[in-house]
Backbone as JSON, one array per atom type, in Angstrom:
{
  "sequence": "MNFSKFMASGAGRLLRIVAGAALIYLGFFVMKNTAGYIIGVIGIAPLLAGIFDFCIFAPLFGMPFMGKAIRAYK",
  "N": [[90.95, 29.07, 49.09], [91.72, 27.02, 49.19], [94.12, 26.65, 50.55], [92.73, 26.82, 53.56], [91.17, 24.57, 53.85], [93.5, 23.06, 53.5], [94.85, 23.16, 55.57], [92.85, 23.26, 58.16], [93.58, 20.36, 57.79], [94.52, 17.61, 59.17], [97.07, 16.97, 58.64], [97.76, 19.93, 58.44], [96.75, 21.04, 60.91], [98.82, 19.33, 62.32], [101.68, 20.77, 61.49], [101.08, 23.06, 62.31], [101.13, 23.01, 64.49], [103.87, 22.08, 64.86], [105.22, 24.0, 63.66], [104.8, 26.22, 65.19], [105.47, 25.32, 67.97], [108.22, 25.32, 67.35], [109.14, 28.06, 66.77], [108.13, 28.97, 69.62], [110.45, 27.53, 71.34], [112.63, 28.39, 69.25], [112.98, 30.93, 70.19], [112.55, 31.32, 72.66], [114.59, 29.45, 73.44], [117.13, 29.86, 71.88], [117.84, 32.04, 70.6], [117.21, 33.87, 72.65], [116.81, 36.97, 73.12], [115.18, 39.85, 72.98], [113.87, 40.17, 70.09], [114.37, 37.16, 70.88], [112.15, 36.81, 72.47], [109.7, 37.87, 71.6], [109.18, 36.89, 68.93], [109.07, 33.82, 70.18], [106.63, 34.39, 71.41], [104.77, 35.12, 69.71], [104.81, 32.46, 68.38], [102.87, 30.67, 70.18], [100.16, 31.41, 69.16], [100.53, 29.7, 66.09], [100.94, 26.64, 67.38], [98.57, 26.87, 69.47], [96.26, 26.88, 67.68], [96.69, 24.98, 66.07], [96.77, 22.64, 68.34], [93.67, 23.33, 68.85], [92.11, 23.5, 66.59], [91.51, 25.34, 65.18], [91.69, 27.34, 62.82], [93.35, 30.48, 61.4], [93.19, 32.64, 59.34], [91.67, 31.6, 58.18], [88.88, 33.41, 58.35], [89.54, 35.36, 55.88], [89.47, 34.3, 54.2], [86.82, 33.85, 53.48], [85.82, 31.64, 54.59], [84.33, 29.19, 57.17], [86.11, 29.41, 60.92], [86.64, 27.7, 62.58], [88.0, 24.0, 62.02], [86.64, 22.08, 61.72], [84.24, 22.93, 60.96], [85.31, 23.83, 58.34], [86.22, 21.12, 57.17], [84.8, 20.32, 56.59], [83.23, 22.27, 54.87], [81.76, 23.46, 51.5]],
  "CA": [[89.98, 28.53, 49.19], [93.08, 25.3, 49.65], [95.43, 26.98, 51.95], [92.5, 27.48, 54.29], [91.33, 23.37, 54.2], [94.59, 22.37, 54.11], [95.42, 23.98, 56.73], [92.35, 22.43, 58.43], [92.89, 18.94, 57.55], [95.57, 16.71, 59.91], [98.93, 17.37, 58.07], [97.8, 21.01, 58.61], [96.98, 21.14, 61.98], [100.46, 18.71, 62.49], [101.89, 21.21, 60.77], [100.73, 24.92, 62.38], [101.72, 22.76, 66.32], [105.04, 21.71, 64.64], [105.57, 25.54, 63.21], [104.73, 26.83, 66.69], [106.43, 24.67, 68.86], [109.67, 25.16, 67.17], [108.91, 29.51, 66.83], [108.41, 28.67, 70.98], [111.88, 26.42, 71.31], [113.98, 29.3, 68.73], [112.93, 32.22, 70.52], [113.35, 31.71, 73.81], [116.02, 28.96, 73.67], [117.94, 30.18, 70.92], [118.02, 33.81, 70.3], [117.6, 34.15, 74.62], [116.93, 38.18, 73.59], [114.19, 40.79, 73.45], [113.22, 39.64, 69.24], [113.34, 35.98, 70.74], [110.79, 36.04, 73.17], [108.89, 37.91, 70.86], [109.33, 34.8, 68.45], [108.25, 33.12, 70.65], [105.28, 34.69, 72.14], [103.81, 35.19, 68.17], [104.7, 30.98, 68.16], [101.87, 30.53, 70.98], [99.3, 31.35, 68.07], [99.58, 28.75, 65.38], [100.55, 25.81, 68.5], [97.35, 26.59, 69.39], [95.07, 26.98, 66.97], [96.54, 23.4, 65.61], [95.64, 21.71, 69.39], [91.71, 23.7, 69.21], [91.46, 23.26, 66.25], [90.95, 26.36, 64.75], [92.52, 28.35, 61.35], [93.11, 32.56, 62.28], [92.71, 33.15, 58.5], [90.29, 31.12, 57.34], [87.67, 33.64, 58.2], [90.04, 35.99, 55.24], [89.13, 33.32, 52.36], [85.06, 33.42, 53.72], [86.14, 30.28, 55.36], [84.83, 29.45, 58.75], [86.41, 30.21, 61.36], [86.89, 26.0, 63.04], [88.08, 23.09, 61.7], [85.71, 21.31, 61.39], [83.51, 23.59, 59.53], [86.24, 23.91, 57.08], [86.3, 20.42, 56.67], [82.03, 19.78, 55.88], [82.59, 23.32, 53.65], [81.47, 22.83, 50.46]],
  "C": [[90.78, 27.06, 49.67], [93.84, 24.91, 50.24], [94.36, 26.71, 53.17], [91.71, 25.98, 54.51], [92.7, 22.47, 53.85], [95.5, 22.57, 55.5], [94.41, 23.55, 57.83], [92.42, 20.9, 59.12], [94.72, 18.38, 58.88], [97.38, 16.88, 59.15], [98.76, 19.1, 58.58], [97.95, 21.58, 59.64], [99.04, 19.98, 62.89], [101.43, 19.69, 62.18], [102.08, 22.29, 61.46], [101.34, 24.33, 64.08], [103.37, 22.67, 66.15], [106.14, 23.44, 64.29], [106.1, 26.15, 65.1], [105.4, 26.85, 67.72], [107.81, 24.86, 68.38], [110.12, 27.15, 67.11], [109.33, 29.8, 68.44], [110.11, 28.75, 71.07], [112.81, 28.37, 70.59], [113.75, 30.54, 69.02], [113.01, 32.43, 72.24], [114.29, 30.53, 74.87], [116.9, 29.3, 73.18], [118.7, 31.24, 70.84], [117.8, 34.85, 71.71], [117.51, 35.96, 74.53], [115.47, 39.18, 73.32], [112.99, 40.08, 71.89], [113.11, 38.15, 69.61], [112.05, 35.59, 71.33], [109.27, 37.11, 72.05], [108.14, 36.45, 69.74], [108.33, 33.86, 69.25], [106.99, 32.92, 71.61], [104.43, 34.74, 70.96], [103.95, 33.44, 67.86], [103.26, 30.3, 68.83], [100.92, 30.15, 69.88], [98.92, 29.99, 67.42], [99.2, 26.86, 66.67], [99.06, 26.2, 69.11], [95.98, 26.53, 69.44], [95.36, 25.27, 66.3], [96.19, 22.54, 67.2], [94.14, 21.76, 69.42], [91.63, 23.36, 67.98], [91.43, 24.36, 65.1], [92.56, 26.96, 63.32], [92.01, 29.85, 62.02], [92.87, 33.13, 60.65], [92.21, 32.86, 57.65], [89.76, 32.25, 57.6], [88.4, 34.92, 57.47], [89.66, 35.51, 53.7], [87.67, 33.58, 52.31], [85.39, 31.92, 53.95], [85.38, 30.62, 57.06], [85.86, 28.85, 59.58], [86.79, 28.34, 62.52], [87.17, 25.45, 62.32], [87.5, 22.86, 60.94], [84.67, 21.47, 60.16], [84.19, 23.74, 58.57], [86.71, 22.37, 56.84], [84.45, 20.11, 56.03], [81.93, 21.37, 54.63], [82.55, 22.9, 52.55], [81.76, 23.78, 48.97]]
}
């Protein structure tokens, strides 16, 4: 539960955006092979999750999907 709340916070969103951008950069511009392209595509998920304020793993912990709802969750 604390993990989901952290990921819905401003710092968690920033972390997802930076991690997603780093994976995209690493995959497409550093590795430049099939594994790199796969890593780059995987990086899209945390990037979009941070930008659009949703948490992919929160429902696994019984929490809401959207960040605003997680922050309001008691």
